[in-house]
Amino acid sequence: MKEETKHIYLNNIGIKIGSVFFALLIWMIIINIDDPYKTRTFSVNVETINESALQSVNKVYEVIDGSTASVKVRGKKSVVDKLEASDIRATADLSDLSAVNAVAIKPSLTINVSSEVTLECDQVLKVSLENRASKQVKVTVITEGNPEKGYSIGECIAKPNMIEVSGGESAIRQIDSVRVYLNVNNVSDDFAKRLVPAAYDSDGNKVTSSTLTFSSNSIRVTASVLETKKIPVKVKIIGEPAEGYQYVKTNCLPKEVEIAGKPRILSHVNSVPITLDISGMNTDSRRLEQDILISDYLPENITVLDESATVSIKIVIEQLYKKKIQIAANDIAYSGLDDDYEVIPASDLSNVYVVVTGIASDLRNLNTKTISPYINCKGLGEGTYAMRLRCDVGEECEVLEYPKIKITIRKKKSDKTESTPKPEATKKPTDSEDIIHTPEPTSNDEAGDDTNKDVEYSKDNNE
């Protein structure tokens, strides 16, 4: 039985397979000849028309629903299968707005077809209406990126530099600025670009509203590219502080600033000279610390980079004090004395003092050894003289009172066994020397090279 069944299926197998293909071919021919109807659904962007109807009443609109629509197209299969979404137009006539600000969406074909098709859309476009407003806003150019090393972006000019923005009142109220963003990555020469403007609020957020329109949709920006250069800040102090005070130093940060300009002009600028007058200033003066705007001290056509826009300057002024230093006799040197002569102090050296004025930090380091006391004996022969004691207190301090010392100069004894009177011992200065406030200024006498001006009276011939 099984063998008979198998024989039935396999008998004339080629004729059977050919019959199936032939039947399918006949069916396809019949379908194409009949061309049955078919329905397809397309998603289409909705276009608003007759907007002038709202503009005439000074209104603007914003779509809140129905910006896209589903359109059903029914027609012969041969026609419908060839259609695309771009062949269909969906419109909403704003002149037909209802009381609830809605209007029916009407679809239509934008191309001619060989047979009739029907289009259906049961959606509506809903809008919100508000009064129209406008304002003039300055165009701000914002640069993005960094130019080539050694270059900086100079002035960026926008044309037009001011445009009118129109739209709904709520959107216009938010607008604080109109910006264009300029990409300056790796530039080294002047250039120009056209950019699209956008509105921003006071927090820097973009104002997005379909109601907004700009009087110019394209802004031409011309950018100037400058070379950069680092130069030192040089502070010059003029004038004298108040009596009883001394100028110490000036601190300046940063010590260098970066400027930019065209090469021809930039080559002539090598520093930022800042002159400050300290006349009459003391430790309580408000102008001791200042923030200086560098651009005020630069020539025209030279700009300073933002991070170098200001420098902080601190003027150090300190109060002057007096210090009384006791001089030890064995610390006194006698300069300019001929090798054949010797000096014997004729005064009591137990009570010799030098009065010095200066700031506290400088006076603290002064004592009988550090000031190197000496008497200038240049050009003096045998005799007794009243001499001024000199000392070196440095440039920061000043001696107010030089003590007078009586000395005797005589030739050295040839007999070495004869002893020479030793100078009297004096009390060594201690660390507890008094410092007195607010010295009175006095003049200093300097010893000349040819004439010893420290001699108070001439040689005593009777001694």
mmCIF file with all atom_site columns, N, CA and C in Angstrom, residues 111-175:
data_model
loop_
_atom_site.group_PDB
_atom_site.id
_atom_site.type_symbol
_atom_site.label_atom_id
_atom_site.label_alt_id
_atom_site.label_comp_id
_atom_site.label_asym_id
_atom_site.label_entity_id
_atom_site.label_seq_id
_atom_site.pdbx_PDB_ins_code
_atom_site.Cartn_x
_atom_site.Cartn_y
_atom_site.Cartn_z
_atom_site.occupancy
_atom_site.B_iso_or_equiv
_atom_site.pdbx_formal_charge
_atom_site.auth_seq_id
_atom_site.auth_comp_id
_atom_site.auth_asym_id
_atom_site.auth_atom_id
_atom_site.pdbx_PDB_model_num
ATOM 1   N N  . ILE A 1 111 ? 1.684  66.106 -6.681  1.00 0.00 ? 111 ILE A N  1
ATOM 2   C CA . ILE A 1 111 ? 2.032  65.593 -8.014  1.00 0.00 ? 111 ILE A CA 1
ATOM 3   C C  . ILE A 1 111 ? 0.764  65.082 -8.694  1.00 0.00 ? 111 ILE A C  1
ATOM 4   N N  . ASN A 1 112 ? 0.841  64.951 -9.998  1.00 0.00 ? 112 ASN A N  1
ATOM 5   C CA . ASN A 1 112 ? -0.266 64.367 -10.761 1.00 0.00 ? 112 ASN A CA 1
ATOM 6   C C  . ASN A 1 112 ? -0.094 62.855 -10.818 1.00 0.00 ? 112 ASN A C  1
ATOM 7   N N  . VAL A 1 113 ? -1.216 62.145 -10.660 1.00 0.00 ? 113 VAL A N  1
ATOM 8   C CA . VAL A 1 113 ? -1.189 60.678 -10.710 1.00 0.00 ? 113 VAL A CA 1
ATOM 9   C C  . VAL A 1 113 ? -2.123 60.198 -11.821 1.00 0.00 ? 113 VAL A C  1
ATOM 10  N N  . SER A 1 114 ? -1.934 58.967 -12.248 1.00 0.00 ? 114 SER A N  1
ATOM 11  C CA . SER A 1 114 ? -2.681 58.425 -13.405 1.00 0.00 ? 114 SER A CA 1
ATOM 12  C C  . SER A 1 114 ? -4.116 58.053 -13.079 1.00 0.00 ? 114 SER A C  1
ATOM 13  N N  . SER A 1 115 ? -4.411 57.886 -11.812 1.00 0.00 ? 115 SER A N  1
ATOM 14  C CA . SER A 1 115 ? -5.793 57.553 -11.447 1.00 0.00 ? 115 SER A CA 1
ATOM 15  C C  . SER A 1 115 ? -6.157 58.292 -10.160 1.00 0.00 ? 115 SER A C  1
ATOM 16  N N  . GLU A 1 116 ? -7.385 58.372 -9.882  1.00 0.00 ? 116 GLU A N  1
ATOM 17  C CA . GLU A 1 116 ? -7.873 59.144 -8.742  1.00 0.00 ? 116 GLU A CA 1
ATOM 18  C C  . GLU A 1 116 ? -7.514 58.453 -7.434  1.00 0.00 ? 116 GLU A C  1
ATOM 19  N N  . VAL A 1 117 ? -7.078 59.285 -6.447  1.00 0.00 ? 117 VAL A N  1
ATOM 20  C CA . VAL A 1 117 ? -6.818 58.795 -5.100  1.00 0.00 ? 117 VAL A CA 1
ATOM 21  C C  . VAL A 1 117 ? -7.570 59.687 -4.111  1.00 0.00 ? 117 VAL A C  1
ATOM 22  N N  . THR A 1 118 ? -7.849 59.170 -2.951  1.00 0.00 ? 118 THR A N  1
ATOM 23  C CA . THR A 1 118 ? -8.514 59.960 -1.901  1.00 0.00 ? 118 THR A CA 1
ATOM 24  C C  . THR A 1 118 ? -7.565 60.080 -0.707  1.00 0.00 ? 118 THR A C  1
ATOM 25  N N  . LEU A 1 119 ? -7.600 61.257 -0.095  1.00 0.00 ? 119 LEU A N  1
ATOM 26  C CA . LEU A 1 119 ? -6.733 61.522 1.056   1.00 0.00 ? 119 LEU A CA 1
ATOM 27  C C  . LEU A 1 119 ? -7.616 61.885 2.242   1.00 0.00 ? 119 LEU A C  1
ATOM 28  N N  . GLU A 1 120 ? -7.301 61.341 3.402   1.00 0.00 ? 120 GLU A N  1
ATOM 29  C CA . GLU A 1 120 ? -8.083 61.591 4.602   1.00 0.00 ? 120 GLU A CA 1
ATOM 30  C C  . GLU A 1 120 ? -7.149 61.943 5.769   1.00 0.00 ? 120 GLU A C  1
ATOM 31  N N  . CYS A 1 121 ? -7.574 62.953 6.583   1.00 0.00 ? 121 CYS A N  1
ATOM 32  C CA . CYS A 1 121 ? -6.841 63.322 7.810   1.00 0.00 ? 121 CYS A CA 1
ATOM 33  C C  . CYS A 1 121 ? -7.869 63.827 8.807   1.00 0.00 ? 121 CYS A C  1
ATOM 34  N N  . ASP A 1 122 ? -7.975 63.194 9.951   1.00 0.00 ? 122 ASP A N  1
ATOM 35  C CA . ASP A 1 122 ? -8.958 63.586 10.950  1.00 0.00 ? 122 ASP A CA 1
ATOM 36  C C  . ASP A 1 122 ? -8.345 64.374 12.110  1.00 0.00 ? 122 ASP A C  1
ATOM 37  N N  . GLN A 1 123 ? -7.126 64.906 11.921  1.00 0.00 ? 123 GLN A N  1
ATOM 38  C CA . GLN A 1 123 ? -6.448 65.661 12.970  1.00 0.00 ? 123 GLN A CA 1
ATOM 39  C C  . GLN A 1 123 ? -6.673 67.157 12.795  1.00 0.00 ? 123 GLN A C  1
ATOM 40  N N  . VAL A 1 124 ? -6.386 67.928 13.890  1.00 0.00 ? 124 VAL A N  1
ATOM 41  C CA . VAL A 1 124 ? -6.474 69.387 13.848  1.00 0.00 ? 124 VAL A CA 1
ATOM 42  C C  . VAL A 1 124 ? -5.154 69.967 14.352  1.00 0.00 ? 124 VAL A C  1
ATOM 43  N N  . LEU A 1 125 ? -4.878 71.186 13.930  1.00 0.00 ? 125 LEU A N  1
ATOM 44  C CA . LEU A 1 125 ? -3.705 71.930 14.404  1.00 0.00 ? 125 LEU A CA 1
ATOM 45  C C  . LEU A 1 125 ? -4.163 72.876 15.506  1.00 0.00 ? 125 LEU A C  1
ATOM 46  N N  . LYS A 1 126 ? -3.518 72.818 16.661  1.00 0.00 ? 126 LYS A N  1
ATOM 47  C CA . LYS A 1 126 ? -3.844 73.706 17.766  1.00 0.00 ? 126 LYS A CA 1
ATOM 48  C C  . LYS A 1 126 ? -2.686 74.676 17.985  1.00 0.00 ? 126 LYS A C  1
ATOM 49  N N  . VAL A 1 127 ? -3.010 75.950 18.202  1.00 0.00 ? 127 VAL A N  1
ATOM 50  C CA . VAL A 1 127 ? -1.991 76.985 18.391  1.00 0.00 ? 127 VAL A CA 1
ATOM 51  C C  . VAL A 1 127 ? -2.328 77.812 19.624  1.00 0.00 ? 127 VAL A C  1
ATOM 52  N N  . SER A 1 128 ? -1.305 78.489 20.134  1.00 0.00 ? 128 SER A N  1
ATOM 53  C CA . SER A 1 128 ? -1.507 79.500 21.186  1.00 0.00 ? 128 SER A CA 1
ATOM 54  C C  . SER A 1 128 ? -1.223 80.861 20.573  1.00 0.00 ? 128 SER A C  1
ATOM 55  N N  . LEU A 1 129 ? -1.998 81.845 20.939  1.00 0.00 ? 129 LEU A N  1
ATOM 56  C CA . LEU A 1 129 ? -1.883 83.197 20.385  1.00 0.00 ? 129 LEU A CA 1
ATOM 57  C C  . LEU A 1 129 ? -1.440 84.168 21.486  1.00 0.00 ? 129 LEU A C  1
ATOM 58  N N  . GLU A 1 130 ? -0.613 85.142 21.108  1.00 0.00 ? 130 GLU A N  1
ATOM 59  C CA . GLU A 1 130 ? -0.278 86.246 22.011  1.00 0.00 ? 130 GLU A CA 1
ATOM 60  C C  . GLU A 1 130 ? 0.095  87.460 21.189  1.00 0.00 ? 130 GLU A C  1
ATOM 61  N N  . ASN A 1 131 ? 0.142  88.602 21.867  1.00 0.00 ? 131 ASN A N  1
ATOM 62  C CA . ASN A 1 131 ? 0.438  89.852 21.172  1.00 0.00 ? 131 ASN A CA 1
ATOM 63  C C  . ASN A 1 131 ? 1.861  89.829 20.625  1.00 0.00 ? 131 ASN A C  1
ATOM 64  N N  . ARG A 1 132 ? 2.032  90.507 19.498  1.00 0.00 ? 132 ARG A N  1
ATOM 65  C CA . ARG A 1 132 ? 3.336  90.603 18.841  1.00 0.00 ? 132 ARG A CA 1
ATOM 66  C C  . ARG A 1 132 ? 4.132  91.743 19.473  1.00 0.00 ? 132 ARG A C  1
ATOM 67  N N  . ALA A 1 133 ? 5.441  91.535 19.677  1.00 0.00 ? 133 ALA A N  1
ATOM 68  C CA . ALA A 1 133 ? 6.337  92.561 20.224  1.00 0.00 ? 133 ALA A CA 1
ATOM 69  C C  . ALA A 1 133 ? 7.667  92.491 19.491  1.00 0.00 ? 133 ALA A C  1
ATOM 70  N N  . SER A 1 134 ? 8.469  93.542 19.675  1.00 0.00 ? 134 SER A N  1
ATOM 71  C CA . SER A 1 134 ? 9.792  93.565 19.044  1.00 0.00 ? 134 SER A CA 1
ATOM 72  C C  . SER A 1 134 ? 10.718 94.449 19.857  1.00 0.00 ? 134 SER A C  1
ATOM 73  N N  . LYS A 1 135 ? 12.039 94.247 19.693  1.00 0.00 ? 135 LYS A N  1
ATOM 74  C CA . LYS A 1 135 ? 13.036 95.085 20.376  1.00 0.00 ? 135 LYS A CA 1
ATOM 75  C C  . LYS A 1 135 ? 14.341 95.062 19.597  1.00 0.00 ? 135 LYS A C  1
ATOM 76  N N  . GLN A 1 136 ? 15.101 96.154 19.718  1.00 0.00 ? 136 GLN A N  1
ATOM 77  C CA . GLN A 1 136 ? 16.427 96.257 19.104  1.00 0.00 ? 136 GLN A CA 1
ATOM 78  C C  . GLN A 1 136 ? 17.450 95.693 20.087  1.00 0.00 ? 136 GLN A C  1
ATOM 79  N N  . VAL A 1 137 ? 18.300 94.801 19.596  1.00 0.00 ? 137 VAL A N  1
ATOM 80  C CA . VAL A 1 137 ? 19.286 94.148 20.466  1.00 0.00 ? 137 VAL A CA 1
ATOM 81  C C  . VAL A 1 137 ? 20.654 94.195 19.807  1.00 0.00 ? 137 VAL A C  1
ATOM 82  N N  . LYS A 1 138 ? 21.693 94.509 20.628  1.00 0.00 ? 138 LYS A N  1
ATOM 83  C CA . LYS A 1 138 ? 23.069 94.535 20.133  1.00 0.00 ? 138 LYS A CA 1
ATOM 84  C C  . LYS A 1 138 ? 23.548 93.103 19.875  1.00 0.00 ? 138 LYS A C  1
ATOM 85  N N  . VAL A 1 139 ? 24.310 92.924 18.817  1.00 0.00 ? 139 VAL A N  1
ATOM 86  C CA . VAL A 1 139 ? 24.862 91.615 18.473  1.00 0.00 ? 139 VAL A CA 1
ATOM 87  C C  . VAL A 1 139 ? 26.212 91.448 19.179  1.00 0.00 ? 139 VAL A C  1
ATOM 88  N N  . THR A 1 140 ? 26.343 90.396 19.970  1.00 0.00 ? 140 THR A N  1
ATOM 89  C CA . THR A 1 140 ? 27.586 90.098 20.696  1.00 0.00 ? 140 THR A CA 1
ATOM 90  C C  . THR A 1 140 ? 28.283 88.915 20.040  1.00 0.00 ? 140 THR A C  1
ATOM 91  N N  . VAL A 1 141 ? 29.592 89.090 19.780  1.00 0.00 ? 141 VAL A N  1
ATOM 92  C CA . VAL A 1 141 ? 30.387 88.018 19.172  1.00 0.00 ? 141 VAL A CA 1
ATOM 93  C C  . VAL A 1 141 ? 31.107 87.252 20.282  1.00 0.00 ? 141 VAL A C  1
ATOM 94  N N  . ILE A 1 142 ? 30.867 85.954 20.366  1.00 0.00 ? 142 ILE A N  1
ATOM 95  C CA . ILE A 1 142 ? 31.532 85.085 21.338  1.00 0.00 ? 142 ILE A CA 1
ATOM 96  C C  . ILE A 1 142 ? 32.508 84.178 20.576  1.00 0.00 ? 142 ILE A C  1
ATOM 97  N N  . THR A 1 143 ? 33.778 84.206 20.984  1.00 0.00 ? 143 THR A N  1
ATOM 98  C CA . THR A 1 143 ? 34.769 83.363 20.312  1.00 0.00 ? 143 THR A CA 1
ATOM 99  C C  . THR A 1 143 ? 34.862 82.001 21.007  1.00 0.00 ? 143 THR A C  1
ATOM 100 N N  . GLU A 1 144 ? 35.067 80.980 20.206  1.00 0.00 ? 144 GLU A N  1
ATOM 101 C CA . GLU A 1 144 ? 35.231 79.614 20.705  1.00 0.00 ? 144 GLU A CA 1
ATOM 102 C C  . GLU A 1 144 ? 36.531 79.035 20.180  1.00 0.00 ? 144 GLU A C  1
ATOM 103 N N  . GLY A 1 145 ? 37.270 78.337 21.048  1.00 0.00 ? 145 GLY A N  1
ATOM 104 C CA . GLY A 1 145 ? 38.527 77.734 20.638  1.00 0.00 ? 145 GLY A CA 1
ATOM 105 C C  . GLY A 1 145 ? 39.705 78.664 20.886  1.00 0.00 ? 145 GLY A C  1
ATOM 106 N N  . ASN A 1 146 ? 40.877 78.256 20.428  1.00 0.00 ? 146 ASN A N  1
ATOM 107 C CA . ASN A 1 146 ? 42.111 79.013 20.639  1.00 0.00 ? 146 ASN A CA 1
ATOM 108 C C  . ASN A 1 146 ? 42.866 79.166 19.327  1.00 0.00 ? 146 ASN A C  1
ATOM 109 N N  . PRO A 1 147 ? 43.383 80.387 19.072  1.00 0.00 ? 147 PRO A N  1
ATOM 110 C CA . PRO A 1 147 ? 44.205 80.578 17.858  1.00 0.00 ? 147 PRO A CA 1
ATOM 111 C C  . PRO A 1 147 ? 45.547 79.878 18.010  1.00 0.00 ? 147 PRO A C  1
ATOM 112 N N  . GLU A 1 148 ? 46.365 79.956 16.968  1.00 0.00 ? 148 GLU A N  1
ATOM 113 C CA . GLU A 1 148 ? 47.695 79.343 17.032  1.00 0.00 ? 148 GLU A CA 1
ATOM 114 C C  . GLU A 1 148 ? 48.501 79.962 18.170  1.00 0.00 ? 148 GLU A C  1
ATOM 115 N N  . LYS A 1 149 ? 49.484 79.187 18.694  1.00 0.00 ? 149 LYS A N  1
ATOM 116 C CA . LYS A 1 149 ? 50.332 79.674 19.774  1.00 0.00 ? 149 LYS A CA 1
ATOM 117 C C  . LYS A 1 149 ? 51.066 80.941 19.328  1.00 0.00 ? 149 LYS A C  1
ATOM 118 N N  . GLY A 1 150 ? 51.073 81.949 20.202  1.00 0.00 ? 150 GLY A N  1
ATOM 119 C CA . GLY A 1 150 ? 51.718 83.212 19.877  1.00 0.00 ? 150 GLY A CA 1
ATOM 120 C C  . GLY A 1 150 ? 50.776 84.216 19.253  1.00 0.00 ? 150 GLY A C  1
ATOM 121 N N  . TYR A 1 151 ? 49.478 83.862 19.141  1.00 0.00 ? 151 TYR A N  1
ATOM 122 C CA . TYR A 1 151 ? 48.494 84.767 18.549  1.00 0.00 ? 151 TYR A CA 1
ATOM 123 C C  . TYR A 1 151 ? 47.298 84.922 19.481  1.00 0.00 ? 151 TYR A C  1
ATOM 124 N N  . SER A 1 152 ? 46.597 86.017 19.301  1.00 0.00 ? 152 SER A N  1
ATOM 125 C CA . SER A 1 152 ? 45.406 86.297 20.095  1.00 0.00 ? 152 SER A CA 1
ATOM 126 C C  . SER A 1 152 ? 44.357 86.943 19.204  1.00 0.00 ? 152 SER A C  1
ATOM 127 N N  . ILE A 1 153 ? 43.088 86.782 19.562  1.00 0.00 ? 153 ILE A N  1
ATOM 128 C CA . ILE A 1 153 ? 42.005 87.393 18.800  1.00 0.00 ? 153 ILE A CA 1
ATOM 129 C C  . ILE A 1 153 ? 41.808 88.825 19.274  1.00 0.00 ? 153 ILE A C  1
ATOM 130 N N  . GLY A 1 154 ? 41.884 89.739 18.332  1.00 0.00 ? 154 GLY A N  1
ATOM 131 C CA . GLY A 1 154 ? 41.666 91.148 18.646  1.00 0.00 ? 154 GLY A CA 1
ATOM 132 C C  . GLY A 1 154 ? 40.200 91.527 18.534  1.00 0.00 ? 154 GLY A C  1
ATOM 133 N N  . GLU A 1 155 ? 39.931 92.613 17.862  1.00 0.00 ? 155 GLU A N  1
ATOM 134 C CA . GLU A 1 155 ? 38.558 93.101 17.747  1.00 0.00 ? 155 GLU A CA 1
ATOM 135 C C  . GLU A 1 155 ? 37.764 92.258 16.757  1.00 0.00 ? 155 GLU A C  1
ATOM 136 N N  . CYS A 1 156 ? 36.541 91.913 17.151  1.00 0.00 ? 156 CYS A N  1
ATOM 137 C CA . CYS A 1 156 ? 35.611 91.190 16.280  1.00 0.00 ? 156 CYS A CA 1
ATOM 138 C C  . CYS A 1 156 ? 34.441 92.116 15.979  1.00 0.00 ? 156 CYS A C  1
ATOM 139 N N  . ILE A 1 157 ? 34.268 92.445 14.703  1.00 0.00 ? 157 ILE A N  1
ATOM 140 C CA . ILE A 1 157 ? 33.239 93.413 14.300  1.00 0.00 ? 157 ILE A CA 1
ATOM 141 C C  . ILE A 1 157 ? 32.093 92.681 13.628  1.00 0.00 ? 157 ILE A C  1
ATOM 142 N N  . ALA A 1 158 ? 30.877 92.914 14.127  1.00 0.00 ? 158 ALA A N  1
ATOM 143 C CA . ALA A 1 158 ? 29.675 92.296 13.564  1.00 0.00 ? 158 ALA A CA 1
ATOM 144 C C  . ALA A 1 158 ? 28.919 93.315 12.726  1.00 0.00 ? 158 ALA A C  1
ATOM 145 N N  . LYS A 1 159 ? 28.491 92.892 11.523  1.00 0.00 ? 159 LYS A N  1
ATOM 146 C CA . LYS A 1 159 ? 27.678 93.744 10.652  1.00 0.00 ? 159 LYS A CA 1
ATOM 147 C C  . LYS A 1 159 ? 26.467 92.948 10.185  1.00 0.00 ? 159 LYS A C  1
ATOM 148 N N  . PRO A 1 160 ? 25.248 93.408 10.506  1.00 0.00 ? 160 PRO A N  1
ATOM 149 C CA . PRO A 1 160 ? 24.948 94.563 11.354  1.00 0.00 ? 160 PRO A CA 1
ATOM 150 C C  . PRO A 1 160 ? 25.285 94.273 12.815  1.00 0.00 ? 160 PRO A C  1
ATOM 151 N N  . ASN A 1 161 ? 25.595 95.348 13.563  1.00 0.00 ? 161 ASN A N  1
ATOM 152 C CA . ASN A 1 161 ? 25.940 95.166 14.973  1.00 0.00 ? 161 ASN A CA 1
ATOM 153 C C  . ASN A 1 161 ? 24.721 95.272 15.888  1.00 0.00 ? 161 ASN A C  1
ATOM 154 N N  . MET A 1 162 ? 23.539 95.553 15.293  1.00 0.00 ? 162 MET A N  1
ATOM 155 C CA . MET A 1 162 ? 22.305 95.608 16.056  1.00 0.00 ? 162 MET A CA 1
ATOM 156 C C  . MET A 1 162 ? 21.172 95.165 15.143  1.00 0.00 ? 162 MET A C  1
ATOM 157 N N  . ILE A 1 163 ? 20.311 94.286 15.651  1.00 0.00 ? 163 ILE A N  1
ATOM 158 C CA . ILE A 1 163 ? 19.201 93.796 14.835  1.00 0.00 ? 163 ILE A CA 1
ATOM 159 C C  . ILE A 1 163 ? 17.905 93.851 15.643  1.00 0.00 ? 163 ILE A C  1
ATOM 160 N N  . GLU A 1 164 ? 16.791 93.825 14.908  1.00 0.00 ? 164 GLU A N  1
ATOM 161 C CA . GLU A 1 164 ? 15.486 93.832 15.547  1.00 0.00 ? 164 GLU A CA 1
ATOM 162 C C  . GLU A 1 164 ? 14.985 92.395 15.668  1.00 0.00 ? 164 GLU A C  1
ATOM 163 N N  . VAL A 1 165 ? 14.531 92.049 16.869  1.00 0.00 ? 165 VAL A N  1
ATOM 164 C CA . VAL A 1 165 ? 13.967 90.723 17.117  1.00 0.00 ? 165 VAL A CA 1
ATOM 165 C C  . VAL A 1 165 ? 12.478 90.890 17.367  1.00 0.00 ? 165 VAL A C  1
ATOM 166 N N  . SER A 1 166 ? 11.667 90.109 16.644  1.00 0.00 ? 166 SER A N  1
ATOM 167 C CA . SER A 1 166 ? 10.211 90.175 16.791  1.00 0.00 ? 166 SER A CA 1
ATOM 168 C C  . SER A 1 166 ? 9.684  88.813 17.211  1.00 0.00 ? 166 SER A C  1
ATOM 169 N N  . GLY A 1 167 ? 8.527  88.822 17.883  1.00 0.00 ? 167 GLY A N  1
ATOM 170 C CA . GLY A 1 167 ? 7.927  87.567 18.318  1.00 0.00 ? 167 GLY A CA 1
ATOM 171 C C  . GLY A 1 167 ? 6.899  87.807 19.397  1.00 0.00 ? 167 GLY A C  1
ATOM 172 N N  . GLY A 1 168 ? 6.497  86.745 20.044  1.00 0.00 ? 168 GLY A N  1
ATOM 173 C CA . GLY A 1 168 ? 5.534  86.852 21.131  1.00 0.00 ? 168 GLY A CA 1
ATOM 174 C C  . GLY A 1 168 ? 6.098  87.622 22.309  1.00 0.00 ? 168 GLY A C  1
ATOM 175 N N  . GLU A 1 169 ? 5.199  88.318 23.024  1.00 0.00 ? 169 GLU A N  1
ATOM 176 C CA . GLU A 1 169 ? 5.636  89.151 24.150  1.00 0.00 ? 169 GLU A CA 1
ATOM 177 C C  . GLU A 1 169 ? 6.425  88.356 25.183  1.00 0.00 ? 169 GLU A C  1
ATOM 178 N N  . SER A 1 170 ? 5.975  87.146 25.494  1.00 0.00 ? 170 SER A N  1
ATOM 179 C CA . SER A 1 170 ? 6.647  86.345 26.529  1.00 0.00 ? 170 SER A CA 1
ATOM 180 C C  . SER A 1 170 ? 8.076  86.008 26.130  1.00 0.00 ? 170 SER A C  1
ATOM 181 N N  . ALA A 1 171 ? 8.307  85.698 24.855  1.00 0.00 ? 171 ALA A N  1
ATOM 182 C CA . ALA A 1 171 ? 9.653  85.371 24.381  1.00 0.00 ? 171 ALA A CA 1
ATOM 183 C C  . ALA A 1 171 ? 10.535 86.611 24.319  1.00 0.00 ? 171 ALA A C  1
ATOM 184 N N  . ILE A 1 172 ? 9.968  87.724 23.857  1.00 0.00 ? 172 ILE A N  1
ATOM 185 C CA . ILE A 1 172 ? 10.743 88.964 23.741  1.00 0.00 ? 172 ILE A CA 1
ATOM 186 C C  . ILE A 1 172 ? 11.195 89.443 25.115  1.00 0.00 ? 172 ILE A C  1
ATOM 187 N N  . ARG A 1 173 ? 10.343 89.279 26.130  1.00 0.00 ? 173 ARG A N  1
ATOM 188 C CA . ARG A 1 173 ? 10.716 89.705 27.482  1.00 0.00 ? 173 ARG A CA 1
ATOM 189 C C  . ARG A 1 173 ? 11.916 88.928 28.012  1.00 0.00 ? 173 ARG A C  1
ATOM 190 N N  . GLN A 1 174 ? 12.111 87.718 27.587  1.00 0.00 ? 174 GLN A N  1
ATOM 191 C CA . GLN A 1 174 ? 13.229 86.899 28.067  1.00 0.00 ? 174 GLN A CA 1
ATOM 192 C C  . GLN A 1 174 ? 14.570 87.293 27.458  1.00 0.00 ? 174 GLN A C  1
ATOM 193 N N  . ILE A 1 175 ? 14.541 87.938 26.296  1.00 0.00 ? 175 ILE A N  1
ATOM 194 C CA . ILE A 1 175 ? 15.783 88.183 25.541  1.00 0.00 ? 175 ILE A CA 1
ATOM 195 C C  . ILE A 1 175 ? 16.640 89.241 26.227  1.00 0.00 ? 175 ILE A C  1
#
